[in-house]
PDB file of N, CA and C in Angstrom:
ATOM      1  N   MET A  48     -16.329 -51.483 116.459  1.00  0.00           N
ATOM      2  CA  MET A  48     -16.478 -50.234 115.808  1.00  0.00           C
ATOM      3  C   MET A  48     -17.549 -50.309 114.714  1.00  0.00           C
ATOM      4  N   TYR A  49     -17.094 -50.406 113.505  1.00  0.00           N
ATOM      5  CA  TYR A  49     -18.072 -50.518 112.415  1.00  0.00           C
ATOM      6  C   TYR A  49     -18.432 -51.976 112.219  1.00  0.00           C
ATOM      7  N   ARG A  50     -19.675 -52.186 112.179  1.00  0.00           N
ATOM      8  CA  ARG A  50     -20.129 -53.535 111.923  1.00  0.00           C
ATOM      9  C   ARG A  50     -20.534 -53.636 110.473  1.00  0.00           C
ATOM     10  N   SER A  51     -20.064 -54.552 109.801  1.00  0.00           N
ATOM     11  CA  SER A  51     -20.421 -54.700 108.397  1.00  0.00           C
ATOM     12  C   SER A  51     -21.130 -56.031 108.199  1.00  0.00           C
ATOM     13  N   MET A  52     -21.957 -56.047 107.205  1.00  0.00           N
ATOM     14  CA  MET A  52     -22.703 -57.250 106.899  1.00  0.00           C
ATOM     15  C   MET A  52     -21.928 -58.004 105.834  1.00  0.00           C
ATOM     16  N   ASN A  53     -21.915 -59.291 105.968  1.00  0.00           N
ATOM     17  CA  ASN A  53     -21.213 -60.041 104.940  1.00  0.00           C
ATOM     18  C   ASN A  53     -22.067 -60.112 103.685  1.00  0.00           C
ATOM     19  N   LEU A  54     -21.464 -60.408 102.618  1.00  0.00           N
ATOM     20  CA  LEU A  54     -22.103 -60.420 101.301  1.00  0.00           C
ATOM     21  C   LEU A  54     -23.176 -61.496 101.218  1.00  0.00           C
ATOM     22  N   LYS A  55     -22.956 -62.648 101.823  1.00  0.00           N
ATOM     23  CA  LYS A  55     -23.941 -63.729 101.762  1.00  0.00           C
ATOM     24  C   LYS A  55     -25.234 -63.318 102.473  1.00  0.00           C
ATOM     25  N   GLY A  56     -25.144 -62.691 103.610  1.00  0.00           N
ATOM     26  CA  GLY A  56     -26.335 -62.241 104.330  1.00  0.00           C
ATOM     27  C   GLY A  56     -27.100 -61.192 103.545  1.00  0.00           C
ATOM     28  N   PHE A  57     -26.377 -60.252 102.947  1.00  0.00           N
ATOM     29  CA  PHE A  57     -27.005 -59.210 102.134  1.00  0.00           C
ATOM     30  C   PHE A  57     -27.729 -59.815 100.942  1.00  0.00           C
ATOM     31  N   LEU A  58     -27.081 -60.743 100.259  1.00  0.00           N
ATOM     32  CA  LEU A  58     -27.709 -61.383  99.099  1.00  0.00           C
ATOM     33  C   LEU A  58     -28.915 -62.223  99.520  1.00  0.00           C
ATOM     34  N   ALA A  59     -28.854 -62.847 100.688  1.00  0.00           N
ATOM     35  CA  ALA A  59     -29.988 -63.642 101.166  1.00  0.00           C
ATOM     36  C   ALA A  59     -31.188 -62.738 101.437  1.00  0.00           C
ATOM     37  N   ILE A  60     -30.967 -61.628 102.117  1.00  0.00           N
ATOM     38  CA  ILE A  60     -32.057 -60.678 102.391  1.00  0.00           C
ATOM     39  C   ILE A  60     -32.591 -60.095 101.090  1.00  0.00           C
ATOM     40  N   LEU A  61     -31.698 -59.739 100.186  1.00  0.00           N
ATOM     41  CA  LEU A  61     -32.113 -59.204  98.885  1.00  0.00           C
ATOM     42  C   LEU A  61     -32.919 -60.242  98.112  1.00  0.00           C
ATOM     43  N   GLY A  62     -32.499 -61.497  98.147  1.00  0.00           N
ATOM     44  CA  GLY A  62     -33.221 -62.576  97.461  1.00  0.00           C
ATOM     45  C   GLY A  62     -34.614 -62.772  98.033  1.00  0.00           C
ATOM     46  N   VAL A  63     -34.733 -62.737  99.365  1.00  0.00           N
ATOM     47  CA  VAL A  63     -36.045 -62.879 100.005  1.00  0.00           C
ATOM     48  C   VAL A  63     -36.943 -61.715  99.622  1.00  0.00           C
ATOM     49  N   MET A  64     -36.393 -60.516  99.591  1.00  0.00           N
ATOM     50  CA  MET A  64     -37.185 -59.338  99.216  1.00  0.00           C
ATOM     51  C   MET A  64     -37.646 -59.423  97.767  1.00  0.00           C
ATOM     52  N   VAL A  65     -36.772 -59.844  96.871  1.00  0.00           N
ATOM     53  CA  VAL A  65     -37.145 -59.987  95.457  1.00  0.00           C
ATOM     54  C   VAL A  65     -38.200 -61.071  95.309  1.00  0.00           C
ATOM     55  N   LEU A  66     -38.025 -62.193  96.009  1.00  0.00           N
ATOM     56  CA  LEU A  66     -38.996 -63.277  95.948  1.00  0.00           C
ATOM     57  C   LEU A  66     -40.356 -62.815  96.483  1.00  0.00           C
ATOM     58  N   LEU A  67     -40.348 -62.100  97.597  1.00  0.00           N
ATOM     59  CA  LEU A  67     -41.580 -61.559  98.159  1.00  0.00           C
ATOM     60  C   LEU A  67     -42.238 -60.579  97.191  1.00  0.00           C
ATOM     61  N   PHE A  68     -41.430 -59.737  96.556  1.00  0.00           N
ATOM     62  CA  PHE A  68     -41.952 -58.793  95.563  1.00  0.00           C
ATOM     63  C   PHE A  68     -42.590 -59.538  94.396  1.00  0.00           C
ATOM     64  N   LEU A  69     -41.941 -60.575  93.893  1.00  0.00           N
ATOM     65  CA  LEU A  69     -42.479 -61.321  92.752  1.00  0.00           C
ATOM     66  C   LEU A  69     -43.781 -62.040  93.115  1.00  0.00           C
ATOM     67  N   VAL A  70     -43.841 -62.603  94.323  1.00  0.00           N
ATOM     68  CA  VAL A  70     -45.072 -63.279  94.751  1.00  0.00           C
ATOM     69  C   VAL A  70     -46.210 -62.269  94.869  1.00  0.00           C
ATOM     70  N   LEU A  71     -45.956 -61.149  95.526  1.00  0.00           N
ATOM     71  CA  LEU A  71     -46.993 -60.121  95.657  1.00  0.00           C
ATOM     72  C   LEU A  71     -47.396 -59.557  94.295  1.00  0.00           C
ATOM     73  N   HIS A  72     -46.422 -59.399  93.414  1.00  0.00           N
ATOM     74  CA  HIS A  72     -46.711 -58.906  92.066  1.00  0.00           C
ATOM     75  C   HIS A  72     -47.621 -59.889  91.327  1.00  0.00           C
ATOM     76  N   ALA A  73     -47.332 -61.188  91.444  1.00  0.00           N
ATOM     77  CA  ALA A  73     -48.156 -62.197  90.772  1.00  0.00           C
ATOM     78  C   ALA A  73     -49.574 -62.211  91.348  1.00  0.00           C
ATOM     79  N   VAL A  74     -49.682 -62.097  92.666  1.00  0.00           N
ATOM     80  CA  VAL A  74     -51.010 -62.088  93.297  1.00  0.00           C
ATOM     81  C   VAL A  74     -51.798 -60.861  92.852  1.00  0.00           C
ATOM     82  N   LEU A  75     -51.158 -59.702  92.880  1.00  0.00           N
ATOM     83  CA  LEU A  75     -51.848 -58.475  92.467  1.00  0.00           C
ATOM     84  C   LEU A  75     -52.172 -58.484  90.982  1.00  0.00           C
ATOM     85  N   ARG A  76     -51.289 -59.045  90.172  1.00  0.00           N
ATOM     86  CA  ARG A  76     -51.543 -59.150  88.729  1.00  0.00           C
ATOM     87  C   ARG A  76     -52.777 -60.021  88.486  1.00  0.00           C
ATOM     88  N   GLY A  77     -52.890 -61.129  89.213  1.00  0.00           N
ATOM     89  CA  GLY A  77     -54.070 -61.989  89.089  1.00  0.00           C
ATOM     90  C   GLY A  77     -55.336 -61.266  89.501  1.00  0.00           C
ATOM     91  N   ALA A  78     -55.263 -60.507  90.591  1.00  0.00           N
ATOM     92  CA  ALA A  78     -56.439 -59.753  91.043  1.00  0.00           C
ATOM     93  C   ALA A  78     -56.837 -58.700  90.018  1.00  0.00           C
ATOM     94  N   VAL A  79     -55.842 -58.029  89.447  1.00  0.00           N
ATOM     95  CA  VAL A  79     -56.128 -57.009  88.427  1.00  0.00           C
ATOM     96  C   VAL A  79     -56.739 -57.658  87.190  1.00  0.00           C
ATOM     97  N   ASN A  80     -56.221 -58.812  86.785  1.00  0.00           N
ATOM     98  CA  ASN A  80     -56.778 -59.509  85.619  1.00  0.00           C
ATOM     99  C   ASN A  80     -58.214 -59.956  85.886  1.00  0.00           C
ATOM    100  N   ASN A  81     -58.471 -60.446  87.106  1.00  0.00           N
ATOM    101  CA  ASN A  81     -59.844 -60.839  87.454  1.00  0.00           C
ATOM    102  C   ASN A  81     -60.782 -59.639  87.421  1.00  0.00           C
ATOM    103  N   LYS A  82     -60.337 -58.518  87.945  1.00  0.00           N
ATOM    104  CA  LYS A  82     -61.170 -57.308  87.933  1.00  0.00           C
ATOM    105  C   LYS A  82     -61.386 -56.806  86.507  1.00  0.00           C
ATOM    106  N   ALA A  83     -60.366 -56.930  85.664  1.00  0.00           N
ATOM    107  CA  ALA A  83     -60.517 -56.506  84.268  1.00  0.00           C
ATOM    108  C   ALA A  83     -61.538 -57.383  83.548  1.00  0.00           C
ATOM    109  N   GLU A  84     -61.494 -58.684  83.815  1.00  0.00           N
ATOM    110  CA  GLU A  84     -62.467 -59.598  83.208  1.00  0.00           C
ATOM    111  C   GLU A  84     -63.877 -59.298  83.722  1.00  0.00           C
ATOM    112  N   GLU A  85     -63.984 -59.036  85.011  1.00  0.00           N
ATOM    113  CA  GLU A  85     -65.280 -58.684  85.595  1.00  0.00           C
ATOM    114  C   GLU A  85     -65.803 -57.380  85.002  1.00  0.00           C
ATOM    115  N   GLU A  86     -64.918 -56.414  84.806  1.00  0.00           N
ATOM    116  CA  GLU A  86     -65.325 -55.144  84.197  1.00  0.00           C
ATOM    117  C   GLU A  86     -65.826 -55.364  82.775  1.00  0.00           C
ATOM    118  N   LYS A  87     -65.147 -56.221  82.031  1.00  0.00           N
ATOM    119  CA  LYS A  87     -65.553 -56.510  80.651  1.00  0.00           C
ATOM    120  C   LYS A  87     -66.951 -57.128  80.632  1.00  0.00           C
ATOM    121  N   LEU A  88     -67.188 -58.094  81.530  1.00  0.00           N
ATOM    122  CA  LEU A  88     -68.507 -58.724  81.595  1.00  0.00           C
ATOM    123  C   LEU A  88     -69.585 -57.727  82.010  1.00  0.00           C
ATOM    124  N   LEU A  89     -69.254 -56.850  82.947  1.00  0.00           N
ATOM    125  CA  LEU A  89     -70.232 -55.846  83.380  1.00  0.00           C
ATOM    126  C   LEU A  89     -70.527 -54.834  82.280  1.00  0.00           C
ATOM    127  N   ARG A  90     -69.516 -54.489  81.491  1.00  0.00           N
ATOM    128  CA  ARG A  90     -69.764 -53.576  80.363  1.00  0.00           C
ATOM    129  C   ARG A  90     -70.683 -54.221  79.333  1.00  0.00           C
ATOM    130  N   ILE A  91     -70.467 -55.509  79.069  1.00  0.00           N
ATOM    131  CA  ILE A  91     -71.339 -56.226  78.131  1.00  0.00           C
ATOM    132  C   ILE A  91     -72.761 -56.263  78.673  1.00  0.00           C
ATOM    133  N   GLN A  92     -72.897 -56.563  79.969  1.00  0.00           N
ATOM    134  CA  GLN A  92     -74.218 -56.597  80.587  1.00  0.00           C
ATOM    135  C   GLN A  92     -74.872 -55.218  80.562  1.00  0.00           C
ATOM    136  N   LYS A  93     -74.088 -54.175  80.806  1.00  0.00           N
ATOM    137  CA  LYS A  93     -74.623 -52.811  80.778  1.00  0.00           C
ATOM    138  C   LYS A  93     -75.128 -52.465  79.381  1.00  0.00           C
ATOM    139  N   THR A  94     -74.355 -52.832  78.360  1.00  0.00           N
ATOM    140  CA  THR A  94     -74.768 -52.567  76.983  1.00  0.00           C
ATOM    141  C   THR A  94     -76.065 -53.294  76.662  1.00  0.00           C
ATOM    142  N   ARG A  95     -76.157 -54.561  77.085  1.00  0.00           N
ATOM    143  CA  ARG A  95     -77.364 -55.344  76.837  1.00  0.00           C
ATOM    144  C   ARG A  95     -78.562 -54.728  77.557  1.00  0.00           C
ATOM    145  N   LEU A  96     -78.367 -54.295  78.792  1.00  0.00           N
ATOM    146  CA  LEU A  96     -79.465 -53.680  79.541  1.00  0.00           C
ATOM    147  C   LEU A  96     -79.878 -52.335  78.955  1.00  0.00           C
ATOM    148  N   GLU A  97     -78.916 -51.567  78.449  1.00  0.00           N
ATOM    149  CA  GLU A  97     -79.258 -50.296  77.801  1.00  0.00           C
ATOM    150  C   GLU A  97     -80.074 -50.540  76.544  1.00  0.00           C
ATOM    151  N   GLU A  98     -79.704 -51.577  75.762  1.00  0.00           N
ATOM    152  CA  GLU A  98     -80.477 -51.903  74.561  1.00  0.00           C
ATOM    153  C   GLU A  98     -81.884 -52.363  74.934  1.00  0.00           C
ATOM    154  N   GLU A  99     -81.984 -53.180  75.987  1.00  0.00           N
ATOM    155  CA  GLU A  99     -83.294 -53.641  76.436  1.00  0.00           C
ATOM    156  C   GLU A  99     -84.143 -52.471  76.925  1.00  0.00           C
ATOM    157  N   ASN A 100     -83.522 -51.538  77.644  1.00  0.00           N
ATOM    158  CA  ASN A 100     -84.233 -50.350  78.116  1.00  0.00           C
ATOM    159  C   ASN A 100     -84.720 -49.515  76.939  1.00  0.00           C
ATOM    160  N   LYS A 101     -83.883 -49.379  75.923  1.00  0.00           N
ATOM    161  CA  LYS A 101     -84.268 -48.616  74.731  1.00  0.00           C
ATOM    162  C   LYS A 101     -85.446 -49.286  74.023  1.00  0.00           C
ATOM    163  N   ASP A 102     -85.388 -50.624  73.894  1.00  0.00           N
ATOM    164  CA  ASP A 102     -86.490 -51.349  73.263  1.00  0.00           C
ATOM    165  C   ASP A 102     -87.782 -51.201  74.060  1.00  0.00           C
ATOM    166  N   LEU A 103     -87.679 -51.305  75.380  1.00  0.00           N
ATOM    167  CA  LEU A 103     -88.874 -51.170  76.214  1.00  0.00           C
ATOM    168  C   LEU A 103     -89.436 -49.752  76.164  1.00  0.00           C
ATOM    169  N   SER A 104     -88.557 -48.758  76.095  1.00  0.00           N
ATOM    170  CA  SER A 104     -89.027 -47.373  75.973  1.00  0.00           C
ATOM    171  C   SER A 104     -89.750 -47.169  74.649  1.00  0.00           C
ATOM    172  N   ASN A 105     -89.200 -47.743  73.579  1.00  0.00           N
ATOM    173  CA  ASN A 105     -89.861 -47.641  72.275  1.00  0.00           C
ATOM    174  C   ASN A 105     -91.218 -48.339  72.302  1.00  0.00           C
ATOM    175  N   ARG A 106     -91.280 -49.522  72.929  1.00  0.00           N
ATOM    176  CA  ARG A 106     -92.556 -50.228  73.029  1.00  0.00           C
ATOM    177  C   ARG A 106     -93.558 -49.430  73.846  1.00  0.00           C
ATOM    178  N   LEU A 107     -93.083 -48.803  74.912  1.00  0.00           N
ATOM    179  CA  LEU A 107     -93.964 -47.994  75.754  1.00  0.00           C
ATOM    180  C   LEU A 107     -94.524 -46.808  74.977  1.00  0.00           C
ATOM    181  N   ASP A 108     -93.707 -46.210  74.108  1.00  0.00           N
ATOM    182  CA  ASP A 108     -94.184 -45.100  73.280  1.00  0.00           C
ATOM    183  C   ASP A 108     -95.240 -45.561  72.288  1.00  0.00           C
ATOM    184  N   VAL A 109     -95.118 -46.796  71.802  1.00  0.00           N
ATOM    185  CA  VAL A 109     -96.020 -47.308  70.774  1.00  0.00           C
ATOM    186  C   VAL A 109     -97.327 -47.826  71.370  1.00  0.00           C
ATOM    187  N   VAL A 110     -97.285 -48.331  72.600  1.00  0.00           N
ATOM    188  CA  VAL A 110     -98.437 -49.027  73.177  1.00  0.00           C
ATOM    189  C   VAL A 110     -99.698 -48.173  73.217  1.00  0.00           C
ATOM    190  N   GLY A 111     -99.604 -46.915  73.536  1.00  0.00           N
ATOM    191  CA  GLY A 111    -100.800 -46.092  73.661  1.00  0.00           C
ATOM    192  C   GLY A 111    -101.335 -45.533  72.360  1.00  0.00           C
ATOM    193  N   THR A 112    -100.693 -45.809  71.255  1.00  0.00           N
ATOM    194  CA  THR A 112    -101.124 -45.220  69.987  1.00  0.00           C
ATOM    195  C   THR A 112    -102.348 -45.938  69.435  1.00  0.00           C
ATOM    196  N   GLU A 113    -103.029 -45.250  68.580  1.00  0.00           N
ATOM    197  CA  GLU A 113    -104.236 -45.771  67.932  1.00  0.00           C
ATOM    198  C   GLU A 113    -103.921 -47.010  67.091  1.00  0.00           C
ATOM    199  N   ALA A 114    -102.808 -46.964  66.369  1.00  0.00           N
ATOM    200  CA  ALA A 114    -102.439 -48.088  65.504  1.00  0.00           C
ATOM    201  C   ALA A 114    -102.163 -49.343  66.327  1.00  0.00           C
ATOM    202  N   TYR A 115    -101.509 -49.195  67.461  1.00  0.00           N
ATOM    203  CA  TYR A 115    -101.211 -50.360  68.302  1.00  0.00           C
ATOM    204  C   TYR A 115    -102.492 -50.972  68.861  1.00  0.00           C
ATOM    205  N   ILE A 116    -103.397 -50.123  69.318  1.00  0.00           N
ATOM    206  CA  ILE A 116    -104.657 -50.622  69.875  1.00  0.00           C
ATOM    207  C   ILE A 116    -105.440 -51.379  68.810  1.00  0.00           C
ATOM    208  N   MET A 117    -105.476 -50.832  67.602  1.00  0.00           N
ATOM    209  CA  MET A 117    -106.205 -51.488  66.518  1.00  0.00           C
ATOM    210  C   MET A 117    -105.541 -52.803  66.135  1.00  0.00           C
ATOM    211  N   SER A 118    -104.214 -52.807  66.028  1.00  0.00           N
ATOM    212  CA  SER A 118    -103.538 -54.050  65.642  1.00  0.00           C
ATOM    213  C   SER A 118    -103.680 -55.106  66.734  1.00  0.00           C
ATOM    214  N   SER A 119    -103.692 -54.708  67.997  1.00  0.00           N
ATOM    215  CA  SER A 119    -103.907 -55.672  69.082  1.00  0.00           C
ATOM    216  C   SER A 119    -105.320 -56.235  69.028  1.00  0.00           C
ATOM    217  N   ALA A 120    -106.283 -55.377  68.743  1.00  0.00           N
ATOM    218  CA  ALA A 120    -107.666 -55.837  68.650  1.00  0.00           C
ATOM    219  C   ALA A 120    -107.833 -56.829  67.509  1.00  0.00           C
ATOM    220  N   VAL A 121    -107.113 -56.617  66.414  1.00  0.00           N
ATOM    221  CA  VAL A 121    -107.224 -57.507  65.255  1.00  0.00           C
ATOM    222  C   VAL A 121    -106.438 -58.791  65.487  1.00  0.00           C
ATOM    223  N   LYS A 122    -105.160 -58.668  65.813  1.00  0.00           N
ATOM    224  CA  LYS A 122    -104.283 -59.840  65.889  1.00  0.00           C
ATOM    225  C   LYS A 122    -104.454 -60.644  67.172  1.00  0.00           C
ATOM    226  N   ASP A 123    -104.372 -59.976  68.297  1.00  0.00           N
ATOM    227  CA  ASP A 123    -104.307 -60.700  69.565  1.00  0.00           C
ATOM    228  C   ASP A 123    -105.670 -61.157  70.070  1.00  0.00           C
ATOM    229  N   TYR A 124    -106.680 -60.345  69.891  1.00  0.00           N
ATOM    230  CA  TYR A 124    -107.963 -60.646  70.508  1.00  0.00           C
ATOM    231  C   TYR A 124    -109.076 -60.954  69.513  1.00  0.00           C
ATOM    232  N   ALA A 125    -108.852 -60.733  68.245  1.00  0.00           N
ATOM    233  CA  ALA A 125    -109.824 -60.993  67.186  1.00  0.00           C
ATOM    234  C   ALA A 125    -111.161 -60.311  67.470  1.00  0.00           C
ATOM    235  N   TYR A 126    -111.113 -59.106  68.015  1.00  0.00           N
ATOM    236  CA  TYR A 126    -112.337 -58.353  68.276  1.00  0.00           C
ATOM    237  C   TYR A 126    -112.952 -57.825  66.981  1.00  0.00           C
ATOM    238  N   VAL A 127    -112.111 -57.408  66.073  1.00  0.00           N
ATOM    239  CA  VAL A 127    -112.587 -56.879  64.794  1.00  0.00           C
ATOM    240  C   VAL A 127    -111.761 -57.495  63.681  1.00  0.00           C
ATOM    241  N   ARG A 128    -112.291 -57.402  62.473  1.00  0.00           N
ATOM    242  CA  ARG A 128    -111.524 -57.849  61.312  1.00  0.00           C
ATOM    243  C   ARG A 128    -110.650 -56.712  60.826  1.00  0.00           C
ATOM    244  N   GLN A 129    -109.724 -57.047  59.964  1.00  0.00           N
ATOM    245  CA  GLN A 129    -108.732 -56.074  59.513  1.00  0.00           C
ATOM    246  C   GLN A 129    -109.375 -54.827  58.900  1.00  0.00           C
ATOM    247  N   ASP A 130    -110.353 -54.999  58.018  1.00  0.00           N
ATOM    248  CA  ASP A 130    -110.940 -53.854  57.315  1.00  0.00           C
ATOM    249  C   ASP A 130    -112.334 -53.497  57.837  1.00  0.00           C
ATOM    250  N   ALA A 131    -112.664 -53.940  59.008  1.00  0.00           N
ATOM    251  CA  ALA A 131    -113.996 -53.673  59.555  1.00  0.00           C
ATOM    252  C   ALA A 131    -114.110 -52.218  59.997  1.00  0.00           C
ATOM    253  N   ILE A 132    -115.339 -51.731  60.005  1.00  0.00           N
ATOM    254  CA  ILE A 132    -115.600 -50.377  60.489  1.00  0.00           C
ATOM    255  C   ILE A 132    -115.654 -50.436  62.012  1.00  0.00           C
ATOM    256  N   ARG A 133    -114.990 -49.519  62.627  1.00  0.00           N
ATOM    257  CA  ARG A 133    -114.894 -49.526  64.079  1.00  0.00           C
ATOM    258  C   ARG A 133    -115.748 -48.406  64.651  1.00  0.00           C
ATOM    259  N   PHE A 134    -116.468 -48.714  65.715  1.00  0.00           N
ATOM    260  CA  PHE A 134    -117.259 -47.716  66.421  1.00  0.00           C
ATOM    261  C   PHE A 134    -116.620 -47.467  67.774  1.00  0.00           C
ATOM    262  N   GLU A 135    -116.494 -46.210  68.119  1.00  0.00           N
ATOM    263  CA  GLU A 135    -115.968 -45.858  69.432  1.00  0.00           C
ATOM    264  C   GLU A 135    -117.071 -45.160  70.208  1.00  0.00           C
ATOM    265  N   PHE A 136    -117.283 -45.611  71.424  1.00  0.00           N
ATOM    266  CA  PHE A 136    -118.307 -45.022  72.274  1.00  0.00           C
ATOM    267  C   PHE A 136    -117.638 -44.090  73.263  1.00  0.00           C
ATOM    268  N   THR A 137    -118.028 -42.833  73.197  1.00  0.00           N
ATOM    269  CA  THR A 137    -117.470 -41.876  74.143  1.00  0.00           C
ATOM    270  C   THR A 137    -118.233 -41.898  75.460  1.00  0.00           C
ATOM    271  N   ASN A 138    -119.460 -42.439  75.432  1.00  0.00           N
ATOM    272  CA  ASN A 138    -120.275 -42.539  76.635  1.00  0.00           C
ATOM    273  C   ASN A 138    -120.784 -43.976  76.746  1.00  0.00           C
ATOM    274  N   PRO A 139    -119.983 -44.897  77.304  1.00  0.00           N
ATOM    275  CA  PRO A 139    -120.398 -46.300  77.342  1.00  0.00           C
ATOM    276  C   PRO A 139    -121.644 -46.548  78.185  1.00  0.00           C
ATOM    277  N   GLU A 140    -121.952 -45.647  79.115  1.00  0.00           N
ATOM    278  CA  GLU A 140    -123.151 -45.829  79.927  1.00  0.00           C
ATOM    279  C   GLU A 140    -124.415 -45.772  79.070  1.00  0.00           C
ATOM    280  N   ALA A 141    -124.333 -45.118  77.920  1.00  0.00           N
ATOM    281  CA  ALA A 141    -125.495 -45.016  77.039  1.00  0.00           C
ATOM    282  C   ALA A 141    -125.880 -46.379  76.471  1.00  0.00           C
ATOM    283  N   LEU A 142    -124.987 -47.330  76.514  1.00  0.00           N
ATOM    284  CA  LEU A 142    -125.288 -48.662  75.999  1.00  0.00           C
ATOM    285  C   LEU A 142    -126.159 -49.468  76.957  1.00  0.00           C
ATOM    286  N   TYR A 143    -126.164 -49.085  78.208  1.00  0.00           N
ATOM    287  CA  TYR A 143    -126.913 -49.828  79.212  1.00  0.00           C
ATOM    288  C   TYR A 143    -128.282 -49.190  79.418  1.00  0.00           C
ATOM    289  N   ALA A 144    -129.227 -49.986  79.888  1.00  0.00           N
ATOM    290  CA  ALA A 144    -130.586 -49.484  80.099  1.00  0.00           C
ATOM    291  C   ALA A 144    -130.644 -48.530  81.284  1.00  0.00           C
ATOM    292  N   TYR A 145    -129.809 -48.746  82.287  1.00  0.00           N
ATOM    293  CA  TYR A 145    -129.836 -47.923  83.494  1.00  0.00           C
ATOM    294  C   TYR A 145    -128.436 -47.387  83.786  1.00  0.00           C
ATOM    295  N   THR A 146    -128.410 -46.215  84.375  1.00  0.00           N
ATOM    296  CA  THR A 146    -127.141 -45.702  84.882  1.00  0.00           C
ATOM    297  C   THR A 146    -126.879 -46.382  86.224  1.00  0.00           C
ATOM    298  N   ASP A 147    -125.725 -46.176  86.779  1.00  0.00           N
ATOM    299  CA  ASP A 147    -125.391 -46.794  88.070  1.00  0.00           C
ATOM    300  C   ASP A 147    -126.346 -46.338  89.166  1.00  0.00           C
ATOM    301  N   GLU A 148    -126.683 -45.056  89.151  1.00  0.00           N
ATOM    302  CA  GLU A 148    -127.594 -44.537  90.166  1.00  0.00           C
ATOM    303  C   GLU A 148    -128.989 -45.144  90.015  1.00  0.00           C
ATOM    304  N   GLU A 149    -129.473 -45.209  88.766  1.00  0.00           N
ATOM    305  CA  GLU A 149    -130.791 -45.789  88.524  1.00  0.00           C
ATOM    306  C   GLU A 149    -130.810 -47.270  88.890  1.00  0.00           C
ATOM    307  N   LEU A 150    -129.737 -47.960  88.610  1.00  0.00           N
ATOM    308  CA  LEU A 150    -129.646 -49.376  88.949  1.00  0.00           C
ATOM    309  C   LEU A 150    -129.647 -49.570  90.463  1.00  0.00           C
ATOM    310  N   GLN A 151    -128.979 -48.692  91.177  1.00  0.00           N
ATOM    311  CA  GLN A 151    -128.959 -48.773  92.640  1.00  0.00           C
ATOM    312  C   GLN A 151    -130.351 -48.536  93.214  1.00  0.00           C
ATOM    313  N   ILE A 152    -131.064 -47.549  92.666  1.00  0.00           N
ATOM    314  CA  ILE A 152    -132.437 -47.277  93.120  1.00  0.00           C
ATOM    315  C   ILE A 152    -133.317 -48.492  92.855  1.00  0.00           C
ATOM    316  N   LEU A 153    -133.186 -49.099  91.686  1.00  0.00           N
ATOM    317  CA  LEU A 153    -133.968 -50.284  91.337  1.00  0.00           C
ATOM    318  C   LEU A 153    -133.657 -51.443  92.280  1.00  0.00           C
ATOM    319  N   MET A 154    -132.384 -51.647  92.590  1.00  0.00           N
ATOM    320  CA  MET A 154    -131.991 -52.731  93.497  1.00  0.00           C
ATOM    321  C   MET A 154    -132.535 -52.483  94.903  1.00  0.00           C
ATOM    322  N   ASP A 155    -132.496 -51.218  95.345  1.00  0.00           N
ATOM    323  CA  ASP A 155    -133.040 -50.886  96.663  1.00  0.00           C
ATOM    324  C   ASP A 155    -134.540 -51.147  96.719  1.00  0.00           C
ATOM    325  N   GLU A 156    -135.250 -50.811  95.644  1.00  0.00           N
ATOM    326  CA  GLU A 156    -136.693 -51.046  95.600  1.00  0.00           C
ATOM    327  C   GLU A 156    -137.006 -52.534  95.594  1.00  0.00           C
ATOM    328  N   MET A 157    -136.170 -53.320  94.924  1.00  0.00           N
ATOM    329  CA  MET A 157    -136.406 -54.762  94.866  1.00  0.00           C
ATOM    330  C   MET A 157    -136.140 -55.424  96.218  1.00  0.00           C
ATOM    331  N   ASN A 158    -135.210 -54.896  96.978  1.00  0.00           N
ATOM    332  CA  ASN A 158    -134.883 -55.480  98.280  1.00  0.00           C
ATOM    333  C   ASN A 158    -135.915 -55.129  99.342  1.00  0.00           C
ATOM    334  N   ASN A 159    -136.677 -54.068  99.155  1.00  0.00           N
ATOM    335  CA  ASN A 159    -137.685 -53.651 100.150  1.00  0.00           C
ATOM    336  C   ASN A 159    -139.004 -54.256  99.886  1.00  0.00           C
TER     337      ASN A 159
END
């Protein structure tokens, strides 16, 4: 008629289920802790990269300015002295004796 389970069998199954639950809980807890540590490291890396990006953006804004060009010419390349008068040529071709076209004509005449 009615089949009943004895208490020892029930406790054995319950014990196995609890043990299985605890093992799975420990495994998942370890995975969650690993992911939390990875997230922490990635947040630190993200912050560092954002700061680096901000610094590079600031440098990019400064690079094209007149002051940066002058300081580079003085410090890095020693083209001019600190208080020297600077000349800017708006037409650099005027410094040469011939324009590109005139030079080409001269070269053609020399080759013939």
